[in-house]
């Protein structure tokens, strides 16, 4: 909550602060980090911190916070990396860059939302925080709002993750309603079953896959690389994209056996892991290599968590931890390179001046961790991943094992491409990076890049240092990792992480991975040739673009049909909608029985009179005749009111009808005697159909509604109380002025407004030509005098001034 | 519930709609008047059976007072609307010499536009060019040099 407040404050008032805004943001992240470390011991020991605040109890929406060991690990990563990112960003951007306070404020808001995702135990609140991360991600990717690609990438990111988020919400509702609660802890403790839950799980997976950029929804992540590098390092590698993995990790132990969960997660994860790795091998942009690598690694995590077995879950936690460390560090180093050389193209890079030892060392350490080389933290994770699948009882486990080994080989290869491409002079000419020799005029090689200041690379070095430390002494993380795994799946047994487990299958597989990876790096030219031919099937990006275009086109068509500027068309569309939609419901309703045509002769006569006069009003071609026919309908109505025992209505009707006729005549004498419009046959047919539909609807509505009364009539109350309460014997009058007095006041207001409109329209001066006619009789309209005076007014100007004079 | 009068109300709605879909304002106003009458009929029909005028202490079957009160309000409001529309027609005659409701030019312009120039699509095409592999990237951010 505090984070959100600080973030909003930075957005609102931070313009003056410039880079100083990052200091405030970093301090807020440090505060969260400090809090998490303070409560570390208790949480890891299995005592989650919980807090409950009701919000909308009717919806089952509550701000339930529950921080167990896995949440703690996530909070530590988010807050820790967040603090480093703020420090990094304050050096990365120039002091005069505009909009930095916006960036810093958004980063803080994002941190708050992300912490919310991993700490809430209410599904609906989780959805809320989840979408907040999407929104802040959108704003951060599109931070440079003058760049069309940044805007497009931001739009793509939020459309894809937002659509997935909506699917996920649907899944949450299905699961929550089946379980009878939206409390995540309760649902996971006793998971509901059934077809509804299975459908809900697939929807939840859609949300997780889009968020974690899994195949085939991965196209937004490489696009999001147009964001500033600190943003990419934070959101699109270490934290936000892990939200999907987080969700899968939470759900898997309880739901892995149900429905399509496990096959979907394992399949999509494997395809993403291998496909992402393969595409990473074909990129020239350092950030895009890392982006596809992230897709690949997230796929790896999906595979591990999706299994739902205790060993794989532990391995997943390890990988998640290791990945956050090495990927954020790599991104930051890439940012340093970009900052100093102004390019990220690996064909141009390689020439550095002195003073690059530390950034290079940080990159190599982190890269080694990513590739799974012993003595780095990633190796521990990869080892335990192999171990968990070697002995997995899950069907198809062998296939999965082959898949993750293949993915790891690719990971090794693109790590090599990244490091050699970035730091080895002349790598571009050795076949590792590019197939053809490079044309120096196309990409100018960088020589003697200036050394970065230590403040710029220090955050990356901190993370790389952690990678090395945990790689050499993994036992330091044992408590946290096993505690986190245990909080996901109680079946996890505690243990100690170690580098050496003796010679076993996993070690052999690691050796095989490294050997094959080395071969791929060495044979880069061959790999590149194959890469030109073999593509990842079904890239979601094209589908996204197609869908967006189709949406635009459809919207254009709908607009040009519905919004074509013609009043009859607008009225027709509105009437049709108002008729067809409720009419469809009426079709299924019961027509009340006992309806007989037993009306009195008087009713027959009046109905005939009304219809005859109405038809004449609608069809005659003389204006005056039509108006008189309308008056005829009105008088027939008056007769009916008399018959019905409504003398007040009859009196009113007669009066109004007479008044209206006078008004009509006053206006119509300025108009041609006959209607002139001759519609086309097609137009007539459409009008006829709409009119008949409306009439049929009203008839059906009247009949069905007469049989649909459920509550007793109120009228008895009015009849009984008119005299004692209202002090009048005429019940209708008492209702109007007393029981429903406000209604009448509203009515009077409408009349006043209409009268004002009429007066102002009538008093506007008419153009000279029309005024020349000098229609004196018209002045009587609404008792306004002085239109004559307006005759001299110029053009369309109001005549008020002349009236006054 | 009188089926005959329900049919009359439906007829009024039909005829009113027919007129409402025309272009001449005076016909539209007449159509609105017809629909108003139809609506008043419906209001009365929704009440109970017919009866004697409702006076407190009256004898025999009294009519239903509530729909009558509604209908009374509706009659007056319809008159207000008709009067205002007539003033509009009056104004239209003064300006153009007739009471035809012309098409909205601005709406016509929007409707005839095709979305090829939509900003989003342009953005998307920029992104599409960036999506293929093996492209040269040159994103320059605002760095401190």
PDB file of C-alpha atoms in Angstrom, chain A residues 11-175:
ATOM      1  CA  UNK A  11       3.944  10.331 -10.793  1.00  0.00           C
ATOM      2  CA  UNK A  12       2.105  13.386  -9.629  1.00  0.00           C
ATOM      3  CA  UNK A  13       4.821  15.593  -8.245  1.00  0.00           C
ATOM      4  CA  UNK A  14       8.133  14.129  -9.246  1.00  0.00           C
ATOM      5  CA  UNK A  15       8.779  16.194 -12.328  1.00  0.00           C
ATOM      6  CA  UNK A  16      11.316  18.359 -10.588  1.00  0.00           C
ATOM      7  CA  UNK A  17      13.163  15.432  -9.040  1.00  0.00           C
ATOM      8  CA  UNK A  18      14.523  13.993 -12.267  1.00  0.00           C
ATOM      9  CA  UNK A  19      16.923  11.211 -11.387  1.00  0.00           C
ATOM     10  CA  UNK A  20      16.391  11.862  -7.705  1.00  0.00           C
ATOM     11  CA  UNK A  21      13.023  10.129  -8.093  1.00  0.00           C
ATOM     12  CA  UNK A  22      14.858   6.834  -8.406  1.00  0.00           C
ATOM     13  CA  UNK A  23      16.366   7.373  -4.960  1.00  0.00           C
ATOM     14  CA  UNK A  24      12.919   7.587  -3.393  1.00  0.00           C
ATOM     15  CA  UNK A  25      11.730   4.584  -5.406  1.00  0.00           C
ATOM     16  CA  UNK A  26      14.788   2.583  -4.442  1.00  0.00           C
ATOM     17  CA  UNK A  27      14.296   3.469  -0.783  1.00  0.00           C
ATOM     18  CA  UNK A  28      10.726   2.183  -0.892  1.00  0.00           C
ATOM     19  CA  UNK A  29      11.916  -1.080  -2.444  1.00  0.00           C
ATOM     20  CA  UNK A  30      14.607  -1.335   0.220  1.00  0.00           C
ATOM     21  CA  UNK A  31      11.961  -0.866   2.898  1.00  0.00           C
ATOM     22  CA  UNK A  32      10.014  -3.848   1.539  1.00  0.00           C
ATOM     23  CA  UNK A  33      13.222  -5.850   1.310  1.00  0.00           C
ATOM     24  CA  UNK A  34      14.082  -4.981   4.895  1.00  0.00           C
ATOM     25  CA  UNK A  35      10.631  -5.996   6.106  1.00  0.00           C
ATOM     26  CA  UNK A  36      10.871  -9.314   4.258  1.00  0.00           C
ATOM     27  CA  UNK A  37      14.326 -10.049   5.698  1.00  0.00           C
ATOM     28  CA  UNK A  38      13.124  -9.118   9.179  1.00  0.00           C
ATOM     29  CA  UNK A  39      10.333 -11.703   9.027  1.00  0.00           C
ATOM     30  CA  UNK A  40      12.459 -14.229   7.160  1.00  0.00           C
ATOM     31  CA  UNK A  41      13.189 -16.711   9.885  1.00  0.00           C
ATOM     32  CA  UNK A  42       9.614 -17.249  10.994  1.00  0.00           C
ATOM     33  CA  UNK A  43       8.216 -17.527   7.514  1.00  0.00           C
ATOM     34  CA  UNK A  44      10.814 -20.012   6.324  1.00  0.00           C
ATOM     35  CA  UNK A  45      10.147 -22.120   9.394  1.00  0.00           C
ATOM     36  CA  UNK A  46       6.586 -22.537   8.185  1.00  0.00           C
ATOM     37  CA  UNK A  47       4.691 -19.736   9.903  1.00  0.00           C
ATOM     38  CA  UNK A  48       3.222 -17.543   7.189  1.00  0.00           C
ATOM     39  CA  UNK A  49       2.389 -13.932   7.973  1.00  0.00           C
ATOM     40  CA  UNK A  50      -1.293 -13.354   7.310  1.00  0.00           C
ATOM     41  CA  UNK A  51      -3.483 -10.320   7.367  1.00  0.00           C
ATOM     42  CA  UNK A  52      -7.152  -9.956   6.533  1.00  0.00           C
ATOM     43  CA  UNK A  53      -9.009  -6.871   5.396  1.00  0.00           C
ATOM     44  CA  UNK A  54     -12.516  -7.158   3.998  1.00  0.00           C
ATOM     45  CA  UNK A  55     -13.238  -5.222   0.849  1.00  0.00           C
ATOM     46  CA  UNK A  56     -16.333  -6.344  -1.016  1.00  0.00           C
ATOM     47  CA  UNK A  57     -17.548  -9.294   1.017  1.00  0.00           C
ATOM     48  CA  UNK A  58     -20.601  -9.772  -1.237  1.00  0.00           C
ATOM     49  CA  UNK A  59     -18.247 -10.748  -4.060  1.00  0.00           C
ATOM     50  CA  UNK A  60     -15.908 -12.735  -1.885  1.00  0.00           C
ATOM     51  CA  UNK A  61     -13.307 -10.044  -2.560  1.00  0.00           C
ATOM     52  CA  UNK A  62     -10.962  -9.441   0.332  1.00  0.00           C
ATOM     53  CA  UNK A  63      -7.442  -8.148   0.763  1.00  0.00           C
ATOM     54  CA  UNK A  64      -6.095 -11.317   2.286  1.00  0.00           C
ATOM     55  CA  UNK A  65      -2.354 -11.224   2.563  1.00  0.00           C
ATOM     56  CA  UNK A  66      -0.554 -14.458   3.200  1.00  0.00           C
ATOM     57  CA  UNK A  67       3.204 -14.548   2.960  1.00  0.00           C
ATOM     58  CA  UNK A  68       4.596 -18.049   3.111  1.00  0.00           C
ATOM     59  CA  UNK A  69       8.127 -19.047   2.186  1.00  0.00           C
ATOM     60  CA  UNK A  70       7.500 -19.104  -1.578  1.00  0.00           C
ATOM     61  CA  UNK A  71       5.876 -15.674  -1.435  1.00  0.00           C
ATOM     62  CA  UNK A  72       8.812 -14.528   0.661  1.00  0.00           C
ATOM     63  CA  UNK A  73      11.255 -15.698  -1.987  1.00  0.00           C
ATOM     64  CA  UNK A  74       9.296 -13.807  -4.631  1.00  0.00           C
ATOM     65  CA  UNK A  75       9.069 -10.682  -2.481  1.00  0.00           C
ATOM     66  CA  UNK A  76      12.814 -10.840  -1.822  1.00  0.00           C
ATOM     67  CA  UNK A  77      13.509 -11.105  -5.551  1.00  0.00           C
ATOM     68  CA  UNK A  78      11.076  -8.354  -6.493  1.00  0.00           C
ATOM     69  CA  UNK A  79      12.184  -5.929  -3.799  1.00  0.00           C
ATOM     70  CA  UNK A  80      15.890  -6.771  -3.980  1.00  0.00           C
ATOM     71  CA  UNK A  81      16.176  -6.570  -7.747  1.00  0.00           C
ATOM     72  CA  UNK A  82      13.838  -3.592  -7.658  1.00  0.00           C
ATOM     73  CA  UNK A  83      16.174  -1.695  -5.367  1.00  0.00           C
ATOM     74  CA  UNK A  84      19.167  -2.510  -7.602  1.00  0.00           C
ATOM     75  CA  UNK A  85      17.213  -1.495 -10.691  1.00  0.00           C
ATOM     76  CA  UNK A  86      16.472   1.898  -9.180  1.00  0.00           C
ATOM     77  CA  UNK A  87      20.156   2.409  -8.411  1.00  0.00           C
ATOM     78  CA  UNK A  88      21.052   1.277 -11.921  1.00  0.00           C
ATOM     79  CA  UNK A  89      18.432   3.447 -13.604  1.00  0.00           C
ATOM     80  CA  UNK A  90      19.635   6.547 -11.782  1.00  0.00           C
ATOM     81  CA  UNK A  91      22.997   6.142 -13.542  1.00  0.00           C
ATOM     82  CA  UNK A  92      21.663   4.719 -16.800  1.00  0.00           C
ATOM     83  CA  UNK A  93      19.602   7.747 -17.764  1.00  0.00           C
ATOM     84  CA  UNK A  94      20.991  11.156 -18.413  1.00  0.00           C
ATOM     85  CA  UNK A  95      20.173  13.793 -15.851  1.00  0.00           C
ATOM     86  CA  UNK A  96      18.229  15.798 -18.388  1.00  0.00           C
ATOM     87  CA  UNK A  97      16.127  12.965 -19.800  1.00  0.00           C
ATOM     88  CA  UNK A  98      12.498  14.071 -19.636  1.00  0.00           C
ATOM     89  CA  UNK A  99       9.853  11.921 -17.970  1.00  0.00           C
ATOM     90  CA  UNK A 100      12.128  10.154 -15.487  1.00  0.00           C
ATOM     91  CA  UNK A 101       9.800  10.838 -12.563  1.00  0.00           C
ATOM     92  CA  UNK A 102       7.094   9.075 -14.539  1.00  0.00           C
ATOM     93  CA  UNK A 103       9.368   6.101 -15.088  1.00  0.00           C
ATOM     94  CA  UNK A 104      10.373   5.936 -11.431  1.00  0.00           C
ATOM     95  CA  UNK A 105       6.794   6.281 -10.224  1.00  0.00           C
ATOM     96  CA  UNK A 106       5.626   3.541 -12.570  1.00  0.00           C
ATOM     97  CA  UNK A 107       8.438   1.256 -11.434  1.00  0.00           C
ATOM     98  CA  UNK A 108       7.359   1.729  -7.824  1.00  0.00           C
ATOM     99  CA  UNK A 109       3.718   1.134  -8.723  1.00  0.00           C
ATOM    100  CA  UNK A 110       4.716  -1.982 -10.580  1.00  0.00           C
ATOM    101  CA  UNK A 111       6.695  -3.207  -7.586  1.00  0.00           C
ATOM    102  CA  UNK A 112       3.636  -2.704  -5.413  1.00  0.00           C
ATOM    103  CA  UNK A 113       1.399  -4.585  -7.852  1.00  0.00           C
ATOM    104  CA  UNK A 114       3.893  -7.422  -8.203  1.00  0.00           C
ATOM    105  CA  UNK A 115       4.277  -7.789  -4.465  1.00  0.00           C
ATOM    106  CA  UNK A 116       0.480  -7.861  -4.377  1.00  0.00           C
ATOM    107  CA  UNK A 117       0.364 -10.715  -6.893  1.00  0.00           C
ATOM    108  CA  UNK A 118       2.680 -12.908  -4.892  1.00  0.00           C
ATOM    109  CA  UNK A 119       1.323 -12.148  -1.426  1.00  0.00           C
ATOM    110  CA  UNK A 120      -2.449 -12.126  -1.776  1.00  0.00           C
ATOM    111  CA  UNK A 121      -4.343 -15.293  -1.088  1.00  0.00           C
ATOM    112  CA  UNK A 122      -7.623 -14.113  -2.560  1.00  0.00           C
ATOM    113  CA  UNK A 123      -8.130 -15.085  -6.188  1.00  0.00           C
ATOM    114  CA  UNK A 124     -10.009 -11.927  -7.120  1.00  0.00           C
ATOM    115  CA  UNK A 125      -7.483  -9.667  -5.429  1.00  0.00           C
ATOM    116  CA  UNK A 126      -4.775 -11.638  -7.220  1.00  0.00           C
ATOM    117  CA  UNK A 127      -6.479 -10.922 -10.523  1.00  0.00           C
ATOM    118  CA  UNK A 128      -6.620  -7.247  -9.652  1.00  0.00           C
ATOM    119  CA  UNK A 129      -2.921  -7.045  -8.827  1.00  0.00           C
ATOM    120  CA  UNK A 130      -2.153  -9.145 -11.911  1.00  0.00           C
ATOM    121  CA  UNK A 131      -3.884  -6.669 -14.192  1.00  0.00           C
ATOM    122  CA  UNK A 132      -2.177  -3.797 -12.415  1.00  0.00           C
ATOM    123  CA  UNK A 133       1.167  -5.306 -13.370  1.00  0.00           C
ATOM    124  CA  UNK A 134      -0.083  -5.525 -16.978  1.00  0.00           C
ATOM    125  CA  UNK A 135      -1.141  -1.895 -16.959  1.00  0.00           C
ATOM    126  CA  UNK A 136       2.092  -0.622 -15.442  1.00  0.00           C
ATOM    127  CA  UNK A 137       4.013  -2.823 -17.880  1.00  0.00           C
ATOM    128  CA  UNK A 138       2.050  -1.214 -20.732  1.00  0.00           C
ATOM    129  CA  UNK A 139       2.935   2.248 -19.508  1.00  0.00           C
ATOM    130  CA  UNK A 140       6.579   1.306 -18.996  1.00  0.00           C
ATOM    131  CA  UNK A 141       7.030  -0.331 -22.394  1.00  0.00           C
ATOM    132  CA  UNK A 142       5.391   2.669 -24.024  1.00  0.00           C
ATOM    133  CA  UNK A 143       7.368   5.078 -21.858  1.00  0.00           C
ATOM    134  CA  UNK A 144       9.049   6.586 -24.896  1.00  0.00           C
ATOM    135  CA  UNK A 145       5.723   7.599 -26.349  1.00  0.00           C
ATOM    136  CA  UNK A 146       7.221   9.299 -29.387  1.00  0.00           C
ATOM    137  CA  UNK A 147       8.441   5.994 -30.769  1.00  0.00           C
ATOM    138  CA  UNK A 148       5.783   4.234 -32.854  1.00  0.00           C
ATOM    139  CA  UNK A 149       7.359   0.867 -32.160  1.00  0.00           C
ATOM    140  CA  UNK A 150       7.256   1.447 -28.431  1.00  0.00           C
ATOM    141  CA  UNK A 151       3.561   2.288 -28.638  1.00  0.00           C
ATOM    142  CA  UNK A 152       2.851  -0.723 -30.809  1.00  0.00           C
ATOM    143  CA  UNK A 153       4.820  -3.053 -28.560  1.00  0.00           C
ATOM    144  CA  UNK A 154       3.076  -1.714 -25.472  1.00  0.00           C
ATOM    145  CA  UNK A 155      -0.306  -2.191 -27.127  1.00  0.00           C
ATOM    146  CA  UNK A 156       0.557  -5.730 -28.145  1.00  0.00           C
ATOM    147  CA  UNK A 157       1.776  -6.560 -24.658  1.00  0.00           C
ATOM    148  CA  UNK A 158      -1.317  -5.317 -22.914  1.00  0.00           C
ATOM    149  CA  UNK A 159      -3.749  -6.794 -25.436  1.00  0.00           C
ATOM    150  CA  UNK A 160      -2.227 -10.261 -25.195  1.00  0.00           C
ATOM    151  CA  UNK A 161      -1.677 -10.317 -21.451  1.00  0.00           C
ATOM    152  CA  UNK A 162      -4.988  -8.555 -20.881  1.00  0.00           C
ATOM    153  CA  UNK A 163      -6.888 -11.129 -22.922  1.00  0.00           C
ATOM    154  CA  UNK A 164      -5.136 -13.889 -21.015  1.00  0.00           C
ATOM    155  CA  UNK A 165      -5.950 -12.099 -17.768  1.00  0.00           C
ATOM    156  CA  UNK A 166      -9.644 -12.030 -18.656  1.00  0.00           C
ATOM    157  CA  UNK A 167      -9.580 -15.742 -19.433  1.00  0.00           C
ATOM    158  CA  UNK A 168      -7.874 -16.266 -16.107  1.00  0.00           C
ATOM    159  CA  UNK A 169     -10.563 -14.283 -14.302  1.00  0.00           C
ATOM    160  CA  UNK A 170     -13.157 -16.540 -15.916  1.00  0.00           C
ATOM    161  CA  UNK A 171     -11.179 -19.537 -14.713  1.00  0.00           C
ATOM    162  CA  UNK A 172     -10.965 -18.095 -11.199  1.00  0.00           C
ATOM    163  CA  UNK A 173     -14.721 -17.565 -11.102  1.00  0.00           C
ATOM    164  CA  UNK A 174     -15.376 -21.131 -12.284  1.00  0.00           C
ATOM    165  CA  UNK A 175     -12.976 -22.635  -9.758  1.00  0.00           C
TER     166      UNK A 175
END
